[in-house]
Amino acid sequence: MLFNSYEFIFLFLPVVLVVYWSIAVRQRNWRLLWLTLASYYFYAFWNYKFLALIIASTAIDYWVGPKIYAAQDIRTRRAWLSVSLLSNLGGLAFFKYYNFAADQINGLGGMFGLDYLAPVLNVALPIGISFTAFESLSYTIDLYRGQVKPARDFLVLACFVSVFPRMIAGPIIRYAPFAPQLERDPRTRAHADDAMNGIYFFVVGLAKKVLVADVIAGYINPLLTGNAYLQLGLLGSWGVMLGYSFQLLFDFSGYSDMAVGLGKTLGLDLPQNFNSPYKAASIIDFWRRWHMTLSSWLRDYLYIPLGGNRHGEFATMRNLMLTMALGGLWHGANWTFVLWGFYHGIWLVLNHQAAKLRLETTRFKFLLHPAPTRAATFIIVVFGWVLFRSDNLAMALYLWQSMLGLHGIDWHNLHTLSYGFWAMLGVGFGLAMFAPNTWQIKITPSPFLYFQF
């Protein structure tokens, strides 16, 4: 059930909101129970067979949480934390990465003439498993660090793990700021601003998804399917990859905006996930603006525990590269995602090194002007999206070669892509580069004009 589907907008959502706010006048447990059951239904709508998975994972974390928190010595705390790590990462590894690992094993075995083949399983990927795994881990790791207290009851944790607005594509939420919102009575903050902003975020996000991202996708997807990309030269490859860059931005940020809007209609605040990322003046700046909740999660639960920048330049570079590679793998089970992570890791390392040159004190300070830095950053990001979108390395290499003009200029693709595509490319460029983002133009309701008389 997609947020932009008729069954969600005209059936599921109205029923959830009417019952939720009707129950809000009663006790907290009924409200949380309804929201949890509605979220479980939303989850089961995709594949009911996986409903037991999210319930079992939540139950394990609920059981192990107090044991982590109460453990007196570090070894016992680590032992209990490992149960949560095994539960959450084990499920993620099996469903998302098992077949990828099996393919690598089979490939290596074939190189050495080994007959054994690791079985490849026909297993569907549970919806949102990458998000729920990270969110659940943030809960138990924060317990391990003593930064939060165990969930008071199962309903609070179950609602935190399953709450439907962020199920499809985030944002990634954390227990510490989110659980108190579930505990409080939503009527204490129910007012016109939240209602208007909830509708505003959802409608704008829906428009981004349906009117921009999906329209651009209709033009470029046929040219990125199968071997169709082999017809692309300089103009076609740049057109397609720019189109994909804007499609990805408006699709992903659109879903995040819709999630924020849905949260507000329930009296819940979800975090901002995008902040005009294509206006970034450096790769460091880009990762402060793009998928912000993932960036902060990787920083707090991977980069800093690895040592961050505390042990010299080499260790800092190693930690950055490892964090970004694993962040790339989180997006999908393919070497192209891993290399996309490495690609951004390299640019982050170079960005950190360039910052030490203090160009603002030299005759090259003109390079720090917003126009060239934004343009350079955007081009770097677009080249990176080639890896993110490609089915394999051969496709990525061909597209890179085409973008460098090694496969001709392909003037004919000016017409193949149609004038409608180039117009949508202009719309995407204008919105991404010059327009304020959704969070910068939040609605502040004003009084009726007639009341002034």
XYZ file of C-alpha atoms in Angstrom:
453
model
C 0.000 0.000 0.000
C 1.792 3.112 -1.259
C 1.167 6.566 0.186
C 0.029 7.749 -3.244
C -2.435 4.872 -3.746
C -6.203 5.327 -3.641
C -6.676 2.668 -0.970
C -4.263 4.480 1.342
C -5.538 8.036 0.839
C -9.272 7.337 0.676
C -9.673 4.259 2.879
C -6.817 3.329 5.219
C -5.778 6.829 6.326
C -9.281 8.230 7.045
C -10.222 5.161 9.101
C -6.958 5.301 11.064
C -7.307 9.024 11.832
C -10.998 8.925 12.784
C -10.549 6.017 15.184
C -7.224 7.348 16.519
C -8.593 10.756 17.467
C -11.794 9.198 18.797
C -9.735 6.967 21.078
C -7.447 9.878 22.059
C -10.079 11.043 24.550
C -9.734 7.719 26.337
C -6.712 6.083 27.910
C -3.262 5.930 26.359
C -3.136 2.136 25.947
C -6.131 2.042 23.606
C -4.602 4.772 21.457
C -1.234 3.008 21.208
C -2.910 -0.333 20.579
C -4.910 1.099 17.677
C -1.873 2.786 16.114
C 0.194 -0.394 16.486
C -2.529 -2.597 14.990
C -3.017 -0.139 12.113
C 0.745 -0.189 11.493
C 0.788 -3.995 11.581
C -2.055 -4.037 9.043
C -0.098 -1.620 6.830
C 2.934 -3.913 7.137
C 0.924 -7.083 6.482
C -0.716 -5.519 3.411
C 2.621 -5.924 1.607
C 3.218 -9.492 2.788
C 1.409 -10.871 5.820
C 3.963 -13.695 6.142
C 6.549 -11.262 7.501
C 4.332 -9.837 10.231
C 5.647 -12.427 12.686
C 9.181 -11.220 11.926
C 8.647 -7.647 13.122
C 6.657 -8.808 16.171
C 9.350 -11.336 17.136
C 12.134 -8.786 16.685
C 10.267 -6.304 18.879
C 9.614 -8.965 21.522
C 13.300 -9.898 21.671
C 14.364 -6.268 22.112
C 11.654 -5.720 24.725
C 12.887 -8.764 26.657
C 16.594 -8.014 26.356
C 16.348 -4.235 26.894
C 15.994 -4.240 30.718
C 18.760 -6.842 30.969
C 21.149 -4.597 29.022
C 20.223 -1.600 31.143
C 20.478 -3.428 34.485
C 23.735 -5.295 33.807
C 26.427 -4.207 36.248
C 29.526 -5.151 34.258
C 30.526 -4.420 30.683
C 30.845 -8.075 29.635
C 27.296 -8.893 30.678
C 25.960 -5.781 28.930
C 27.799 -6.733 25.757
C 26.475 -10.279 25.929
C 22.868 -9.091 26.160
C 23.437 -6.461 23.464
C 24.769 -9.176 21.159
C 21.360 -10.886 21.375
C 19.733 -7.763 19.920
C 22.482 -7.380 17.320
C 22.040 -10.985 16.233
C 18.263 -10.634 16.074
C 18.160 -7.401 14.077
C 21.255 -7.748 11.906
C 20.680 -11.477 11.438
C 17.263 -10.902 9.923
C 18.569 -8.055 7.769
C 21.556 -10.120 6.601
C 19.447 -13.140 5.692
C 16.645 -11.427 3.815
C 18.663 -8.698 2.129
C 22.163 -10.112 1.676
C 22.033 -13.920 1.711
C 21.536 -14.329 -2.041
C 24.219 -11.718 -2.722
C 26.671 -13.657 -0.537
C 25.634 -16.950 -2.151
C 26.330 -15.513 -5.604
C 29.817 -14.431 -4.518
C 30.550 -17.854 -3.007
C 29.332 -19.618 -6.131
C 31.396 -17.310 -8.325
C 34.563 -17.933 -6.316
C 33.873 -21.656 -6.250
C 33.562 -21.718 -10.008
C 36.930 -19.954 -10.376
C 38.616 -22.736 -8.390
C 36.687 -25.576 -9.974
C 34.643 -26.378 -6.891
C 31.370 -28.207 -7.468
C 29.593 -27.038 -4.314
C 27.043 -24.313 -4.914
C 25.474 -22.284 -2.128
C 21.705 -22.451 -2.656
C 20.062 -19.273 -3.924
C 16.733 -18.747 -2.192
C 13.595 -17.220 -3.649
C 12.819 -15.042 -0.619
C 11.042 -11.690 -0.768
C 12.467 -8.693 1.072
C 10.322 -7.562 4.029
C 9.180 -3.963 3.674
C 11.280 -1.432 5.545
C 13.581 -4.019 7.129
C 16.636 -1.785 6.671
C 14.904 1.042 8.537
C 13.390 -1.034 11.339
C 16.682 -2.849 11.979
C 18.580 0.428 12.430
C 15.833 1.913 14.596
C 15.674 -1.140 16.847
C 19.456 -1.172 17.154
C 19.494 2.491 18.144
C 17.199 1.562 21.052
C 19.322 -1.282 22.421
C 22.652 0.464 21.761
C 21.411 3.563 23.587
C 20.365 1.284 26.460
C 23.870 -0.189 26.441
C 25.314 3.321 26.644
C 22.918 4.281 29.430
C 21.377 7.065 27.329
C 17.767 5.825 27.553
C 15.677 3.742 29.926
C 13.935 0.510 28.882
C 10.491 0.775 27.311
C 7.830 0.951 30.002
C 5.624 -1.573 28.249
C 5.524 -3.586 25.046
C 3.035 -1.283 23.302
C 5.387 1.701 23.375
C 8.255 -0.262 21.824
C 5.980 -2.029 19.327
C 4.527 1.285 18.176
C 8.006 2.826 17.900
C 9.275 -0.036 15.726
C 6.202 -0.338 13.501
C 4.604 3.126 13.253
C 3.480 3.210 9.628
C 4.313 6.750 8.374
C 8.058 6.015 8.200
C 7.751 2.337 7.241
C 8.386 2.621 3.484
C 11.309 5.022 3.201
C 12.064 6.587 6.562
C 13.028 8.919 8.056
C 14.967 6.799 10.548
C 13.666 7.603 14.016
C 15.253 7.055 17.431
C 13.651 5.875 20.619
C 14.835 8.693 22.917
C 13.028 11.593 21.185
C 10.130 9.524 19.818
C 8.935 7.440 22.784
C 7.845 10.454 24.898
C 5.589 11.519 22.022
C 3.843 8.143 22.165
C 3.413 8.441 25.920
C 1.798 11.871 25.927
C -1.802 12.665 25.096
C -1.811 14.002 21.495
C -4.649 16.371 22.429
C -2.164 18.419 24.472
C -0.598 19.623 21.240
C -3.487 19.349 18.796
C -3.967 22.741 17.135
C -4.459 24.321 13.725
C -0.740 24.640 12.967
C -0.174 20.881 13.214
C -3.258 20.039 11.179
C -2.382 22.531 8.443
C 1.287 21.545 8.360
C 0.391 17.866 8.320
C -1.791 18.375 5.259
C 0.799 20.698 3.725
C 3.712 18.252 4.115
C 1.662 15.350 2.785
C 0.301 17.232 -0.244
C 3.676 18.741 -1.182
C 5.368 15.357 -0.770
C 2.672 13.730 -2.890
C 3.175 16.378 -5.587
C 6.941 15.809 -5.561
C 6.412 12.084 -5.993
C 3.572 12.053 -8.537
C 4.040 15.266 -10.526
C 7.841 15.396 -10.693
C 9.581 12.112 -9.811
C 7.127 9.750 -11.515
C 6.876 11.917 -14.636
C 10.667 12.034 -15.019
C 10.828 8.273 -14.372
C 8.466 7.690 -17.285
C 11.010 9.270 -19.631
C 14.263 7.791 -18.317
C 13.359 4.293 -17.087
C 13.046 2.837 -20.622
C 16.586 4.073 -21.363
C 18.004 2.484 -18.205
C 16.296 -0.892 -18.627
C 18.111 -3.865 -20.122
C 20.720 -2.797 -22.670
C 18.913 0.356 -23.804
C 21.638 2.494 -22.177
C 24.029 1.364 -24.932
C 22.410 3.874 -27.305
C 23.307 6.809 -25.054
C 26.084 9.208 -25.945
C 27.198 12.456 -24.326
C 23.872 14.309 -24.436
C 21.682 11.290 -23.729
C 23.728 10.020 -20.780
C 23.880 13.447 -19.145
C 20.176 13.978 -19.754
C 19.266 10.592 -18.297
C 21.557 10.891 -15.263
C 20.410 14.428 -14.499
C 16.861 13.156 -14.795
C 17.629 10.275 -12.446
C 19.258 12.677 -9.968
C 16.082 14.757 -9.795
C 13.807 11.697 -9.840
C 15.655 10.242 -6.843
C 15.576 13.525 -4.932
C 11.876 14.227 -5.420
C 10.828 10.602 -4.947
C 12.788 10.091 -1.722
C 12.246 13.545 -0.233
C 8.604 13.371 -1.320
C 8.072 10.183 0.665
C 9.894 11.713 3.636
C 7.656 14.787 3.472
C 4.553 12.603 3.314
C 5.803 10.663 6.343
C 6.329 13.904 8.279
C 2.849 15.074 7.304
C 1.259 11.794 8.362
C 3.116 12.002 11.657
C 1.740 15.471 12.318
C -1.821 14.291 11.674
C -1.208 11.798 14.502
C 0.327 14.404 16.799
C 3.843 13.025 16.213
C 6.968 14.877 15.079
C 9.227 13.001 12.656
C 12.691 14.406 11.901
C 13.675 16.294 8.765
C 15.421 14.041 6.249
C 16.370 16.385 3.386
C 17.564 19.983 3.342
C 18.082 21.044 -0.302
C 20.995 18.599 -0.828
C 21.782 19.753 -4.369
C 22.549 23.216 -3.001
C 25.465 21.713 -1.056
C 28.811 23.479 -1.418
C 30.897 20.365 -0.642
C 30.497 16.622 -0.230
C 30.628 17.072 3.539
C 27.806 19.585 3.198
C 25.898 17.207 0.901
C 25.858 14.479 3.550
C 24.586 16.964 6.105
C 21.623 17.602 3.782
C 20.934 14.224 2.097
C 19.146 11.432 4.003
C 20.047 13.270 7.184
C 18.693 10.629 9.553
C 20.833 7.909 7.936
C 23.913 10.153 7.972
C 23.494 10.901 11.669
C 22.835 7.205 12.433
C 26.010 6.122 10.636
C 27.961 8.845 12.447
C 26.674 8.009 15.934
C 26.544 4.215 15.736
C 29.363 3.352 13.322
C 31.846 6.138 12.553
C 32.334 7.401 16.129
C 32.470 3.883 17.695
C 35.132 2.988 15.107
C 37.197 5.860 16.484
C 35.971 8.771 14.380
C 38.754 11.313 13.925
C 40.392 10.693 17.308
C 43.362 8.532 16.265
C 45.177 10.356 13.496
C 44.648 10.980 9.801
C 45.008 7.406 8.585
C 42.479 6.093 11.108
C 40.085 8.918 10.230
C 40.300 8.084 6.521
C 39.869 4.372 7.234
C 36.824 5.007 9.424
C 35.253 7.289 6.816
C 35.784 4.774 4.026
C 34.466 1.846 6.051
C 31.428 3.803 7.239
C 30.517 4.949 3.740
C 31.071 1.488 2.218
C 28.754 -0.092 4.782
C 26.319 2.781 4.257
C 26.355 1.973 0.556
C 25.735 -1.715 1.243
C 22.790 -0.755 3.465
C 21.041 0.593 0.349
C 21.193 -2.676 -1.558
C 22.931 -6.019 -2.074
C 25.127 -5.192 -5.052
C 28.772 -4.258 -5.541
C 27.607 -1.065 -7.235
C 26.191 0.157 -3.904
C 29.402 -0.734 -2.069
C 31.460 1.140 -4.667
C 29.056 4.078 -4.478
C 29.798 4.201 -0.755
C 33.555 4.015 -1.414
C 33.185 6.734 -4.045
C 31.628 9.116 -1.543
C 34.119 8.023 1.102
C 36.999 9.042 -1.182
C 35.435 12.435 -1.831
C 34.812 12.953 1.890
C 38.476 12.206 2.608
C 39.570 14.617 -0.138
C 37.123 17.209 1.176
C 38.604 16.951 4.682
C 42.133 17.251 3.299
C 41.214 20.230 1.108
C 39.763 22.025 4.128
C 43.238 21.983 5.674
C 44.722 23.921 2.743
C 42.944 27.098 3.875
C 42.351 28.279 0.312
C 40.551 31.338 1.652
C 43.980 32.781 2.525
C 45.480 32.216 -0.957
C 44.988 33.551 -4.459
C 42.770 30.519 -5.141
C 40.084 31.748 -2.756
C 37.799 32.371 -5.741
C 37.335 28.593 -5.863
C 35.394 28.825 -2.598
C 32.691 31.016 -4.132
C 29.262 29.319 -3.775
C 28.682 29.044 -7.538
C 31.726 26.897 -8.454
C 31.634 24.837 -5.250
C 27.942 24.025 -5.674
C 28.408 23.182 -9.346
C 31.409 20.937 -8.638
C 29.626 19.177 -5.781
C 26.531 18.554 -7.889
C 28.595 17.091 -10.750
C 30.416 14.786 -8.302
C 27.078 13.628 -6.883
C 25.608 13.003 -10.357
C 28.636 10.904 -11.339
C 28.102 8.927 -8.140
C 24.445 8.268 -8.960
C 25.667 6.305 -11.991
C 26.903 3.587 -9.623
C 23.745 3.834 -7.534
C 21.459 3.307 -10.550
C 23.486 0.805 -12.570
C 22.605 -2.876 -12.505
C 26.267 -3.852 -12.755
C 29.741 -2.386 -13.141
C 29.715 -2.761 -16.937
C 26.662 -0.515 -17.145
C 28.251 2.042 -14.816
C 31.483 2.129 -16.833
C 29.595 2.588 -20.104
C 27.518 5.456 -18.699
C 30.630 7.152 -17.311
C 32.328 6.810 -20.690
C 29.265 8.264 -22.394
C 29.179 11.211 -19.968
C 32.815 11.894 -20.895
C 31.949 11.864 -24.609
C 33.673 8.574 -25.454
C 30.584 7.189 -27.229
C 29.763 10.197 -29.363
C 27.525 13.214 -28.859
C 24.239 11.535 -29.940
C 22.359 14.627 -31.153
C 19.423 12.376 -32.018
C 18.689 11.852 -28.322
C 17.657 15.483 -28.054
C 14.515 14.299 -29.826
C 14.471 10.718 -28.465
C 14.077 12.057 -24.926
C 11.391 14.479 -26.174
C 10.801 18.115 -25.381
C 8.602 17.106 -22.454
C 11.573 15.450 -20.770
C 13.829 18.481 -21.183
C 11.037 20.658 -19.809
C 10.710 18.395 -16.741
C 14.483 18.479 -16.366
C 14.255 22.263 -16.222
C 11.484 22.047 -13.618
C 13.530 19.637 -11.501
C 16.635 21.794 -11.802
C 14.780 24.961 -10.855
C 13.068 23.392 -7.844
C 16.196 21.635 -6.568
C 18.619 24.516 -7.079
C 16.648 27.690 -6.478
C 13.338 27.020 -4.722
C 13.021 26.884 -0.918
C 12.515 23.376 0.413
C 9.409 22.050 2.127
C 10.660 22.842 5.621
C 11.531 26.437 4.738
C 7.981 27.295 3.710
C 5.967 25.552 6.414
C 2.491 26.987 6.808
C 1.715 29.412 9.599
C -2.058 29.854 9.621
C -3.209 33.481 9.727
C -6.540 34.736 11.098
C -9.477 35.215 8.767
C -9.090 38.498 6.938
C -12.671 39.533 7.702
C -11.953 39.421 11.457
C -9.753 42.498 11.011
C -12.800 44.672 10.327
